[in-house]
mmCIF file of C-alpha atoms in Angstrom:
data_model
loop_
_atom_site.group_PDB
_atom_site.id
_atom_site.type_symbol
_atom_site.label_atom_id
_atom_site.label_comp_id
_atom_site.label_asym_id
_atom_site.label_seq_id
_atom_site.Cartn_x
_atom_site.Cartn_y
_atom_site.Cartn_z
ATOM 1 C CA MET A 1415 6.266 -16.391 -4.420
ATOM 2 C CA PRO A 1416 8.656 -15.475 -7.170
ATOM 3 C CA PRO A 1417 12.433 -15.557 -6.601
ATOM 4 C CA ALA A 1418 13.819 -12.833 -4.016
ATOM 5 C CA THR A 1419 16.134 -10.561 -4.582
ATOM 6 C CA PHE A 1420 18.131 -8.209 -1.751
ATOM 7 C CA MET A 1421 20.751 -5.969 -2.784
ATOM 8 C CA VAL A 1422 22.440 -4.892 0.503
ATOM 9 C CA LYS A 1423 24.744 -1.739 1.205
ATOM 10 C CA PRO A 1424 26.411 -2.836 4.590
ATOM 11 C CA VAL A 1425 28.078 0.786 4.720
ATOM 12 C CA SER A 1426 25.580 2.952 2.992
ATOM 13 C CA GLY A 1427 27.700 5.313 0.624
ATOM 14 C CA LEU A 1428 31.062 4.633 2.331
ATOM 15 C CA CYS A 1429 33.848 4.270 -0.106
ATOM 16 C CA ASN A 1430 37.520 4.356 -0.471
ATOM 17 C CA MET A 1431 37.422 5.768 -3.877
ATOM 18 C CA GLN A 1432 35.863 9.091 -5.698
ATOM 19 C CA CYS A 1433 34.530 8.601 -9.250
ATOM 20 C CA SER A 1434 33.525 11.608 -10.580
ATOM 21 C CA TYR A 1435 30.264 10.223 -11.976
ATOM 22 C CA CYS A 1436 29.197 8.081 -8.915
ATOM 23 C CA PHE A 1437 25.016 7.947 -9.388
ATOM 24 C CA TYR A 1438 25.050 7.127 -5.739
ATOM 25 C CA THR A 1439 27.091 10.416 -4.854
ATOM 26 C CA ASP A 1440 24.198 11.977 -6.492
ATOM 27 C CA VAL A 1441 21.634 9.677 -4.414
ATOM 28 C CA THR A 1442 22.812 10.656 -1.434
ATOM 29 C CA LYS A 1443 22.735 14.440 -2.010
ATOM 30 C CA ASN A 1444 19.094 14.181 -2.371
ATOM 31 C CA ARG A 1445 17.813 12.542 0.755
ATOM 32 C CA GLU A 1446 17.971 14.141 4.271
ATOM 33 C CA ARG A 1447 20.143 11.743 5.620
ATOM 34 C CA LYS A 1448 23.112 11.244 3.497
ATOM 35 C CA SER A 1449 24.861 8.411 4.786
ATOM 36 C CA TYR A 1450 23.258 5.314 7.059
ATOM 37 C CA GLY A 1451 25.992 4.096 8.492
ATOM 38 C CA SER A 1452 27.332 0.644 8.807
ATOM 39 C CA MET A 1453 25.641 -2.243 9.067
ATOM 40 C CA THR A 1454 25.182 -3.798 12.618
ATOM 41 C CA THR A 1455 25.790 -7.644 13.207
ATOM 42 C CA GLU A 1456 22.555 -7.442 14.641
ATOM 43 C CA MET A 1457 20.610 -5.870 11.915
ATOM 44 C CA LEU A 1458 22.483 -8.416 9.481
ATOM 45 C CA GLU A 1459 20.917 -10.752 11.403
ATOM 46 C CA ILE A 1460 17.270 -9.444 11.198
ATOM 47 C CA LEU A 1461 17.495 -9.329 7.513
ATOM 48 C CA ILE A 1462 18.887 -12.642 6.764
ATOM 49 C CA LYS A 1463 16.273 -14.225 9.123
ATOM 50 C CA LYS A 1464 13.383 -12.437 7.592
ATOM 51 C CA ALA A 1465 14.551 -12.584 3.725
ATOM 52 C CA LEU A 1466 14.807 -16.570 3.967
ATOM 53 C CA ILE A 1467 11.577 -16.635 5.753
ATOM 54 C CA TYR A 1468 10.226 -14.604 2.466
ATOM 55 C CA ALA A 1469 12.013 -16.282 -0.056
ATOM 56 C CA GLU A 1470 10.804 -19.626 -2.245
ATOM 57 C CA GLY A 1471 12.989 -21.576 -4.731
ATOM 58 C CA SER A 1472 16.043 -19.143 -4.678
ATOM 59 C CA CYS A 1473 16.984 -15.894 -2.619
ATOM 60 C CA THR A 1474 20.222 -13.595 -4.175
ATOM 61 C CA PHE A 1475 21.829 -11.493 -1.656
ATOM 62 C CA ALA A 1476 23.696 -8.705 -3.928
ATOM 63 C CA PHE A 1477 26.258 -6.481 -1.942
ATOM 64 C CA GLN A 1478 27.154 -2.934 -3.193
ATOM 65 C CA GLY A 1479 27.750 0.414 -1.859
ATOM 66 C CA GLY A 1480 29.853 2.456 -1.924
ATOM 67 C CA GLU A 1481 32.169 -0.129 -1.596
ATOM 68 C CA PRO A 1482 30.889 -3.332 0.101
ATOM 69 C CA THR A 1483 34.213 -4.821 1.028
ATOM 70 C CA LEU A 1484 34.920 -1.780 3.403
ATOM 71 C CA ALA A 1485 32.398 -3.868 5.771
ATOM 72 C CA GLY A 1486 35.860 -6.755 6.353
ATOM 73 C CA LEU A 1487 35.661 -10.041 5.919
ATOM 74 C CA ASP A 1488 34.391 -10.724 9.287
ATOM 75 C CA PHE A 1489 31.114 -9.374 8.141
ATOM 76 C CA TYR A 1490 30.672 -12.017 4.987
ATOM 77 C CA ARG A 1491 31.883 -14.474 7.197
ATOM 78 C CA LEU A 1492 29.021 -13.911 9.539
ATOM 79 C CA LEU A 1493 26.762 -13.590 6.652
ATOM 80 C CA ILE A 1494 27.315 -17.268 5.487
ATOM 81 C CA LYS A 1495 26.868 -18.532 8.936
ATOM 82 C CA MET A 1496 23.674 -16.440 9.370
ATOM 83 C CA GLN A 1497 22.609 -18.095 5.854
ATOM 84 C CA ASN A 1498 23.399 -21.739 7.080
ATOM 85 C CA LYS A 1499 21.106 -20.913 10.300
ATOM 86 C CA TYR A 1500 18.136 -19.562 9.082
ATOM 87 C CA ASN A 1501 17.868 -21.542 5.591
ATOM 88 C CA THR A 1502 15.458 -23.788 7.102
ATOM 89 C CA LYS A 1503 13.582 -24.075 3.982
ATOM 90 C CA ARG A 1504 16.577 -24.889 1.840
ATOM 91 C CA VAL A 1505 16.517 -22.261 -0.796
ATOM 92 C CA LYS A 1506 19.227 -22.045 -3.422
ATOM 93 C CA ILE A 1507 21.308 -19.107 -1.888
ATOM 94 C CA ASN A 1508 23.169 -17.049 -4.574
ATOM 95 C CA ASN A 1509 25.857 -14.124 -3.364
ATOM 96 C CA SER A 1510 27.351 -11.103 -5.301
ATOM 97 C CA ILE A 1511 29.311 -8.478 -4.645
ATOM 98 C CA GLN A 1512 30.107 -5.412 -6.560
ATOM 99 C CA THR A 1513 33.709 -4.227 -6.090
ATOM 100 C CA ASN A 1514 35.910 -1.682 -7.072
ATOM 101 C CA GLY A 1515 39.180 -4.289 -6.471
ATOM 102 C CA LEU A 1516 41.092 -1.982 -4.190
ATOM 103 C CA LEU A 1517 40.936 -4.351 -1.057
ATOM 104 C CA ILE A 1518 40.903 -7.563 -2.665
ATOM 105 C CA ASP A 1519 43.969 -9.592 -1.982
ATOM 106 C CA SER A 1520 44.381 -13.683 -1.552
ATOM 107 C CA LYS A 1521 42.236 -13.869 1.586
ATOM 108 C CA TRP A 1522 39.312 -11.947 0.028
ATOM 109 C CA ALA A 1523 39.648 -14.074 -3.202
ATOM 110 C CA GLN A 1524 39.972 -17.515 -1.460
ATOM 111 C CA PHE A 1525 36.851 -16.531 0.736
ATOM 112 C CA LEU A 1526 34.803 -15.579 -2.243
ATOM 113 C CA ALA A 1527 35.817 -18.633 -4.101
ATOM 114 C CA GLN A 1528 34.980 -21.074 -1.302
ATOM 115 C CA ASN A 1529 31.768 -19.721 -0.693
ATOM 116 C CA ASN A 1530 30.679 -19.241 -4.413
ATOM 117 C CA PHE A 1531 30.499 -15.310 -4.867
ATOM 118 C CA LEU A 1532 29.744 -13.748 -8.197
ATOM 119 C CA VAL A 1533 31.569 -10.791 -8.272
ATOM 120 C CA GLY A 1534 31.383 -7.841 -10.400
ATOM 121 C CA LEU A 1535 34.789 -5.625 -10.778
ATOM 122 C CA SER A 1536 34.466 -2.284 -12.108
ATOM 123 C CA ILE A 1537 36.979 -1.475 -14.758
ATOM 124 C CA ASP A 1538 36.406 1.428 -16.938
ATOM 125 C CA GLY A 1539 38.261 0.185 -20.186
ATOM 126 C CA THR A 1540 41.122 1.305 -20.909
ATOM 127 C CA HIS A 1541 44.444 2.653 -18.739
ATOM 128 C CA THR A 1542 43.377 6.447 -19.636
ATOM 129 C CA ALA A 1543 39.660 6.103 -19.858
ATOM 130 C CA HIS A 1544 39.419 4.515 -16.386
ATOM 131 C CA ASN A 1545 41.876 6.555 -14.433
ATOM 132 C CA LYS A 1546 40.480 9.823 -15.596
ATOM 133 C CA TYR A 1547 37.340 9.052 -13.504
ATOM 134 C CA ARG A 1548 38.357 6.415 -11.008
ATOM 135 C CA LYS A 1549 40.758 7.862 -8.478
ATOM 136 C CA THR A 1550 41.143 6.979 -4.841
ATOM 137 C CA MET A 1551 39.870 8.951 -2.021
ATOM 138 C CA ASN A 1552 43.541 10.542 -2.488
ATOM 139 C CA GLY A 1553 43.309 11.321 -5.580
ATOM 140 C CA ILE A 1554 45.297 8.377 -7.016
ATOM 141 C CA ASP A 1555 45.057 6.558 -10.020
ATOM 142 C CA SER A 1556 43.410 3.167 -9.746
ATOM 143 C CA TYR A 1557 44.173 1.129 -12.737
ATOM 144 C CA GLU A 1558 46.994 -0.637 -12.002
ATOM 145 C CA GLN A 1559 45.665 -1.911 -8.239
ATOM 146 C CA VAL A 1560 42.236 -3.204 -9.831
ATOM 147 C CA GLN A 1561 44.261 -5.311 -12.912
ATOM 148 C CA LYS A 1562 46.475 -6.922 -9.813
ATOM 149 C CA ALA A 1563 42.671 -7.390 -8.231
ATOM 150 C CA ALA A 1564 41.493 -9.231 -11.411
ATOM 151 C CA ALA A 1565 44.515 -11.138 -11.791
ATOM 152 C CA VAL A 1566 44.039 -12.542 -8.213
ATOM 153 C CA LEU A 1567 40.412 -13.314 -8.798
ATOM 154 C CA SER A 1568 41.193 -14.995 -11.794
ATOM 155 C CA GLY A 1569 43.921 -16.951 -10.015
ATOM 156 C CA ASN A 1570 41.978 -18.139 -7.173
ATOM 157 C CA LYS A 1571 38.965 -19.049 -9.868
ATOM 158 C CA VAL A 1572 36.577 -16.684 -8.629
ATOM 159 C CA GLU A 1573 34.030 -16.143 -11.146
ATOM 160 C CA PHE A 1574 33.558 -12.462 -11.938
ATOM 161 C CA ASN A 1575 32.159 -10.034 -14.833
ATOM 162 C CA VAL A 1576 33.573 -6.433 -15.405
ATOM 163 C CA LEU A 1577 31.432 -3.403 -14.976
ATOM 164 C CA CYS A 1578 32.298 -0.530 -17.333
ATOM 165 C CA VAL A 1579 30.238 2.658 -16.797
ATOM 166 C CA VAL A 1580 30.082 4.429 -20.647
ATOM 167 C CA ASN A 1581 31.434 8.048 -20.119
ATOM 168 C CA ASN A 1582 31.964 10.107 -23.192
ATOM 169 C CA ASP A 1583 35.838 9.150 -22.809
ATOM 170 C CA VAL A 1584 34.860 5.306 -22.563
ATOM 171 C CA ALA A 1585 32.484 5.659 -25.708
ATOM 172 C CA ALA A 1586 35.092 7.855 -28.036
ATOM 173 C CA VAL A 1587 37.583 4.553 -27.834
ATOM 174 C CA PRO A 1588 34.787 1.723 -28.205
ATOM 175 C CA LYS A 1589 37.624 -0.783 -30.059
ATOM 176 C CA GLU A 1590 40.253 -0.201 -27.320
ATOM 177 C CA VAL A 1591 38.191 -0.598 -24.506
ATOM 178 C CA TYR A 1592 36.683 -4.115 -26.223
ATOM 179 C CA LEU A 1593 40.051 -5.363 -26.986
ATOM 180 C CA ASP A 1594 41.284 -4.340 -23.517
ATOM 181 C CA LEU A 1595 38.054 -5.780 -21.316
ATOM 182 C CA LYS A 1596 37.552 -9.112 -23.548
ATOM 183 C CA LYS A 1597 39.920 -11.181 -21.885
ATOM 184 C CA HIS A 1598 37.581 -10.995 -18.920
ATOM 185 C CA LYS A 1599 34.698 -12.852 -21.063
ATOM 186 C CA ASN A 1600 31.948 -11.143 -19.088
ATOM 187 C CA LEU A 1601 31.158 -7.718 -19.711
ATOM 188 C CA GLN A 1602 28.245 -5.153 -18.800
ATOM 189 C CA PHE A 1603 28.632 -1.595 -20.583
ATOM 190 C CA THR A 1604 26.445 0.691 -18.428
ATOM 191 C CA PRO A 1605 25.860 4.004 -19.928
ATOM 192 C CA GLN A 1606 26.785 6.866 -17.392
ATOM 193 C CA ILE A 1607 23.304 8.438 -15.616
ATOM 194 C CA SER A 1608 22.900 11.713 -15.498
ATOM 195 C CA ASP A 1609 22.419 13.513 -12.097
ATOM 196 C CA PHE A 1610 18.805 14.150 -10.918
ATOM 197 C CA GLY A 1611 17.525 17.534 -12.323
ATOM 198 C CA ALA A 1612 20.313 17.518 -15.043
ATOM 199 C CA LEU A 1613 19.446 19.657 -18.016
ATOM 200 C CA VAL A 1614 21.721 18.046 -20.243
ATOM 201 C CA PRO A 1615 22.733 14.343 -20.543
ATOM 202 C CA SER A 1616 25.940 13.486 -19.440
ATOM 203 C CA LEU A 1617 26.690 10.970 -22.153
ATOM 204 C CA ASP A 1618 26.512 12.139 -25.775
ATOM 205 C CA MET A 1619 24.287 10.128 -28.251
ATOM 206 C CA GLU A 1620 26.023 10.181 -31.371
ATOM 207 C CA THR A 1621 29.674 8.904 -29.792
ATOM 208 C CA TYR A 1622 27.303 6.226 -27.336
ATOM 209 C CA ALA A 1623 25.593 4.693 -30.967
ATOM 210 C CA ILE A 1624 29.344 4.436 -32.136
ATOM 211 C CA PHE A 1625 30.181 2.775 -29.382
ATOM 212 C CA LEU A 1626 27.408 0.533 -29.417
ATOM 213 C CA LYS A 1627 27.878 -0.435 -33.054
ATOM 214 C CA THR A 1628 31.533 -0.591 -32.796
ATOM 215 C CA THR A 1629 31.397 -3.006 -29.537
ATOM 216 C CA PHE A 1630 28.818 -5.242 -31.303
ATOM 217 C CA ASP A 1631 30.894 -5.372 -34.465
ATOM 218 C CA LEU A 1632 33.574 -6.886 -32.356
ATOM 219 C CA TYR A 1633 31.063 -9.012 -30.239
ATOM 220 C CA TYR A 1634 29.512 -10.404 -33.288
ATOM 221 C CA LYS A 1635 33.080 -11.103 -35.161
ATOM 222 C CA ASP A 1636 33.838 -13.163 -32.151
ATOM 223 C CA PHE A 1637 31.007 -15.157 -31.903
ATOM 224 C CA LYS A 1638 31.360 -16.328 -35.413
ATOM 225 C CA ARG A 1639 35.015 -17.330 -34.519
ATOM 226 C CA GLY A 1640 33.363 -19.523 -31.998
ATOM 227 C CA LYS A 1641 35.137 -16.974 -29.424
ATOM 228 C CA TYR A 1642 32.238 -15.555 -27.971
ATOM 229 C CA VAL A 1643 32.626 -13.025 -25.010
ATOM 230 C CA SER A 1644 29.104 -12.071 -23.100
ATOM 231 C CA ILE A 1645 28.016 -8.395 -23.070
ATOM 232 C CA ARG A 1646 25.261 -8.027 -21.029
ATOM 233 C CA ASN A 1647 22.981 -5.709 -23.224
ATOM 234 C CA PHE A 1648 23.242 -7.814 -26.482
ATOM 235 C CA ASP A 1649 22.920 -10.783 -24.800
ATOM 236 C CA ASN A 1650 19.683 -9.532 -23.441
ATOM 237 C CA TYR A 1651 18.525 -7.940 -26.711
ATOM 238 C CA ILE A 1652 19.075 -11.531 -28.660
ATOM 239 C CA ASN A 1653 17.402 -13.238 -25.766
ATOM 240 C CA VAL A 1654 14.633 -11.002 -26.219
ATOM 241 C CA LEU A 1655 14.466 -11.870 -30.001
ATOM 242 C CA SER A 1656 14.859 -15.839 -28.996
ATOM 243 C CA GLY A 1657 11.583 -15.425 -27.074
ATOM 244 C CA LYS A 1658 13.119 -15.476 -23.815
ATOM 245 C CA PRO A 1659 12.369 -12.691 -21.088
ATOM 246 C CA PRO A 1660 15.340 -10.385 -20.559
ATOM 247 C CA GLU A 1661 17.434 -11.316 -17.656
ATOM 248 C CA GLN A 1662 18.295 -7.555 -17.072
ATOM 249 C CA CYS A 1663 15.554 -5.401 -14.898
ATOM 250 C CA GLY A 1664 15.731 -2.268 -16.944
ATOM 251 C CA MET A 1665 14.737 -4.287 -20.321
ATOM 252 C CA ALA A 1666 11.710 -5.649 -18.743
ATOM 253 C CA GLY A 1667 9.498 -2.812 -19.471
ATOM 254 C CA MET A 1668 8.237 -1.745 -15.935
ATOM 255 C CA CYS A 1669 9.591 -2.105 -12.814
ATOM 256 C CA GLY A 1670 9.449 -4.729 -10.297
ATOM 257 C CA VAL A 1671 10.298 -4.390 -6.476
ATOM 258 C CA TYR A 1672 13.783 -5.703 -5.417
ATOM 259 C CA PHE A 1673 14.480 -4.900 -1.994
ATOM 260 C CA LEU A 1674 17.679 -2.132 -1.755
ATOM 261 C CA VAL A 1675 18.478 -2.425 1.767
ATOM 262 C CA GLU A 1676 20.336 0.307 3.501
ATOM 263 C CA ALA A 1677 23.173 -0.022 6.292
ATOM 264 C CA ASP A 1678 20.184 0.895 9.102
ATOM 265 C CA GLY A 1679 17.712 -1.492 7.350
ATOM 266 C CA SER A 1680 15.695 1.017 5.888
ATOM 267 C CA VAL A 1681 13.896 -0.481 2.127
ATOM 268 C CA PHE A 1682 13.586 0.644 -0.903
ATOM 269 C CA PRO A 1683 12.451 -0.554 -4.449
ATOM 270 C CA CYS A 1684 15.946 -0.039 -6.606
ATOM 271 C CA ASP A 1685 19.371 1.210 -5.832
ATOM 272 C CA PHE A 1686 18.801 4.274 -8.294
ATOM 273 C CA TYR A 1687 15.593 5.346 -5.413
ATOM 274 C CA VAL A 1688 17.293 5.465 -2.385
ATOM 275 C CA LEU A 1689 15.587 8.563 -1.771
ATOM 276 C CA ASP A 1690 13.501 9.581 1.280
ATOM 277 C CA GLU A 1691 10.249 9.441 -1.145
ATOM 278 C CA TRP A 1692 10.457 5.792 -2.000
ATOM 279 C CA LYS A 1693 11.075 4.473 1.031
ATOM 280 C CA ILE A 1694 9.126 1.454 1.493
ATOM 281 C CA GLY A 1695 9.741 0.103 5.354
ATOM 282 C CA ASN A 1696 12.650 -1.205 7.644
ATOM 283 C CA VAL A 1697 13.618 -4.652 8.226
ATOM 284 C CA ALA A 1698 13.697 -4.239 12.002
ATOM 285 C CA ASP A 1699 10.276 -3.214 11.896
ATOM 286 C CA ASP A 1700 8.184 -5.095 8.862
ATOM 287 C CA SER A 1701 8.269 -8.102 7.459
ATOM 288 C CA PHE A 1702 8.892 -8.122 3.736
ATOM 289 C CA PHE A 1703 5.556 -9.526 2.996
ATOM 290 C CA LYS A 1704 4.363 -6.127 4.169
ATOM 291 C CA ILE A 1705 7.015 -3.971 2.616
ATOM 292 C CA ALA A 1706 6.295 -5.631 -0.699
ATOM 293 C CA LYS A 1707 2.563 -4.759 -0.342
ATOM 294 C CA SER A 1708 3.138 -1.439 0.569
ATOM 295 C CA GLU A 1709 1.235 1.420 -1.049
ATOM 296 C CA THR A 1710 4.712 3.454 -1.726
ATOM 297 C CA ALA A 1711 5.823 0.195 -3.577
ATOM 298 C CA ARG A 1712 2.633 -0.125 -5.550
ATOM 299 C CA ARG A 1713 3.152 3.518 -6.664
ATOM 300 C CA PHE A 1714 6.868 2.668 -7.589
ATOM 301 C CA ILE A 1715 5.278 -0.168 -10.134
ATOM 302 C CA GLN A 1716 2.828 1.960 -11.516
ATOM 303 C CA THR A 1717 4.471 4.955 -12.780
ATOM 304 C CA SER A 1718 7.286 2.982 -14.295
ATOM 305 C CA LYS A 1719 4.172 1.826 -16.721
ATOM 306 C CA ASN A 1720 3.702 4.816 -17.805
ATOM 307 C CA VAL A 1721 5.436 4.815 -21.329
ATOM 308 C CA ASP A 1722 5.640 7.715 -23.648
ATOM 309 C CA ARG A 1723 3.433 8.014 -26.606
ATOM 310 C CA GLU A 1724 6.328 7.768 -29.328
ATOM 311 C CA CYS A 1725 7.622 4.378 -27.363
ATOM 312 C CA ASN A 1726 4.260 2.748 -28.099
ATOM 313 C CA GLU A 1727 4.642 3.987 -31.697
ATOM 314 C CA CYS A 1728 8.185 2.711 -32.042
ATOM 315 C CA MET A 1729 9.776 -0.460 -34.126
ATOM 316 C CA TRP A 1730 11.756 -0.904 -31.552
ATOM 317 C CA TYR A 1731 9.759 -0.850 -28.413
ATOM 318 C CA GLY A 1732 9.518 -4.975 -28.118
ATOM 319 C CA LEU A 1733 13.328 -4.579 -27.750
ATOM 320 C CA CYS A 1734 13.845 -1.918 -25.946
ATOM 321 C CA ARG A 1735 10.764 -1.755 -23.839
ATOM 322 C CA GLY A 1736 11.017 1.820 -22.941
ATOM 323 C CA GLY A 1737 14.353 1.056 -21.173
ATOM 324 C CA CYS A 1738 15.110 1.526 -17.342
ATOM 325 C CA ARG A 1739 12.455 4.049 -15.549
ATOM 326 C CA ARG A 1740 16.439 5.799 -14.010
ATOM 327 C CA TYR A 1741 16.999 6.888 -17.803
ATOM 328 C CA ARG A 1742 13.425 8.308 -17.920
ATOM 329 C CA GLU A 1743 13.960 10.991 -15.730
ATOM 330 C CA PRO A 1744 12.540 13.633 -14.688
ATOM 331 C CA MET A 1745 8.841 12.664 -14.061
ATOM 332 C CA THR A 1746 6.179 15.208 -14.936
ATOM 333 C CA GLY A 1747 3.278 14.371 -12.637
ATOM 334 C CA GLU A 1748 3.074 10.813 -12.310
ATOM 335 C CA PHE A 1749 4.417 10.735 -16.192
ATOM 336 C CA LEU A 1750 8.110 9.474 -17.159
ATOM 337 C CA GLY A 1751 9.987 10.546 -20.417
ATOM 338 C CA ARG A 1752 11.269 8.810 -22.987
ATOM 339 C CA ASP A 1753 14.967 7.014 -22.449
ATOM 340 C CA ALA A 1754 17.718 9.564 -22.340
ATOM 341 C CA ASN A 1755 19.713 6.644 -24.583
ATOM 342 C CA CYS A 1756 16.903 6.836 -27.017
ATOM 343 C CA ALA A 1757 18.518 8.362 -30.410
ATOM 344 C CA ALA A 1758 21.655 6.058 -29.637
ATOM 345 C CA LEU A 1759 19.543 2.630 -28.815
ATOM 346 C CA LYS A 1760 17.248 3.613 -32.315
ATOM 347 C CA SER A 1761 20.409 3.996 -34.143
ATOM 348 C CA PHE A 1762 22.121 0.883 -33.079
ATOM 349 C CA PHE A 1763 18.941 -1.259 -33.343
ATOM 350 C CA GLU A 1764 18.419 -0.471 -37.231
ATOM 351 C CA TYR A 1765 22.578 -1.194 -37.442
ATOM 352 C CA SER A 1766 22.562 -4.520 -35.698
ATOM 353 C CA TYR A 1767 18.943 -6.131 -35.958
ATOM 354 C CA ASP A 1768 19.503 -8.459 -38.765
ATOM 355 C CA ARG A 1769 22.675 -9.746 -36.955
ATOM 356 C CA MET A 1770 21.007 -9.984 -33.210
ATOM 357 C CA VAL A 1771 18.448 -12.197 -35.421
ATOM 358 C CA GLU A 1772 20.914 -13.960 -37.202
ATOM 359 C CA ILE A 1773 22.508 -15.128 -33.552
ATOM 360 C CA ALA A 1774 19.283 -15.330 -32.088
ATOM 361 C CA ARG A 1775 18.031 -18.155 -34.601
ATOM 362 C CA SER A 1776 21.278 -20.203 -33.852
ATOM 363 C CA LEU A 1777 21.174 -20.510 -30.599
ATOM 364 C CA VAL A 1778 17.757 -21.452 -30.650
ATOM 365 C CA TYR A 1779 18.714 -24.291 -33.456
ATOM 366 C CA ASN A 1780 21.751 -25.265 -32.149
#
């Protein structure tokens, strides 16, 4: 049994912000039940118990939303107690949480540090770009609050990385975004996802290609100066060139099934597909052994293997491997299309390939 990952939405899509591009808001509009409420302590206990029965070697619990800190600190204190109680096989447990940072204070930071949580903090680059899209429920700019959260996390020695959604405004100022965020050392640039059924991609490909090239130039420059800044997608391409498997699931070439657990215990194969048609079970009724072998889970994996013909013939297929399934929507029958970011990625690979190989070789031989 491979290491197990459980992505948990303890408050479903409930959030204290209203980001205009939120992919999960779009997900909730495309299912019968918009919100699954808040996870009860009884459901949390069932989840932890069954997850640790299933897991071998290591077990990751990743908390997302909505905004998962809305579940409250006591929820996570109980989580730790239950993990200690039910970890009879003594597997390695990893906890992480993705947050907008609005509720992060010293109490939260101390708890996260003491319990070795990896934190993902959402910051969309510059002050202007961030505040345009990431506002509170009252319409208030959130940049300053998030910067305070970053300072509190740093001050309490919490390990955290920055998640930046690349929309057209962020992509238009790549140098400014990189320079604003590089102090955090660990960055993840995620291209904006178009809504299900959208006829036009949300992200302009020429602008995105320039963003990738410019940020890679800065990444490469800092690497050569001995001031390495981790950028997740670049790191993964270099890993592939080094003969290692990509750590990022969207670069694997096909989907697996990690367990996305909604607040009521409903399980889905991916946080991009928390949709009625892709429900694969419920932890209250089923073991994870049964859920993993469900026909819906099998179909989810199988459809991701159907690669566009042009991808198979592309010289860069070994690097991108067709891209994340969600960017390959919509489906035509059982077949997905090409990655919406394909044109930008091709241009980027042509531009950066030799230098990525250089970095890969230096890592292998040093």
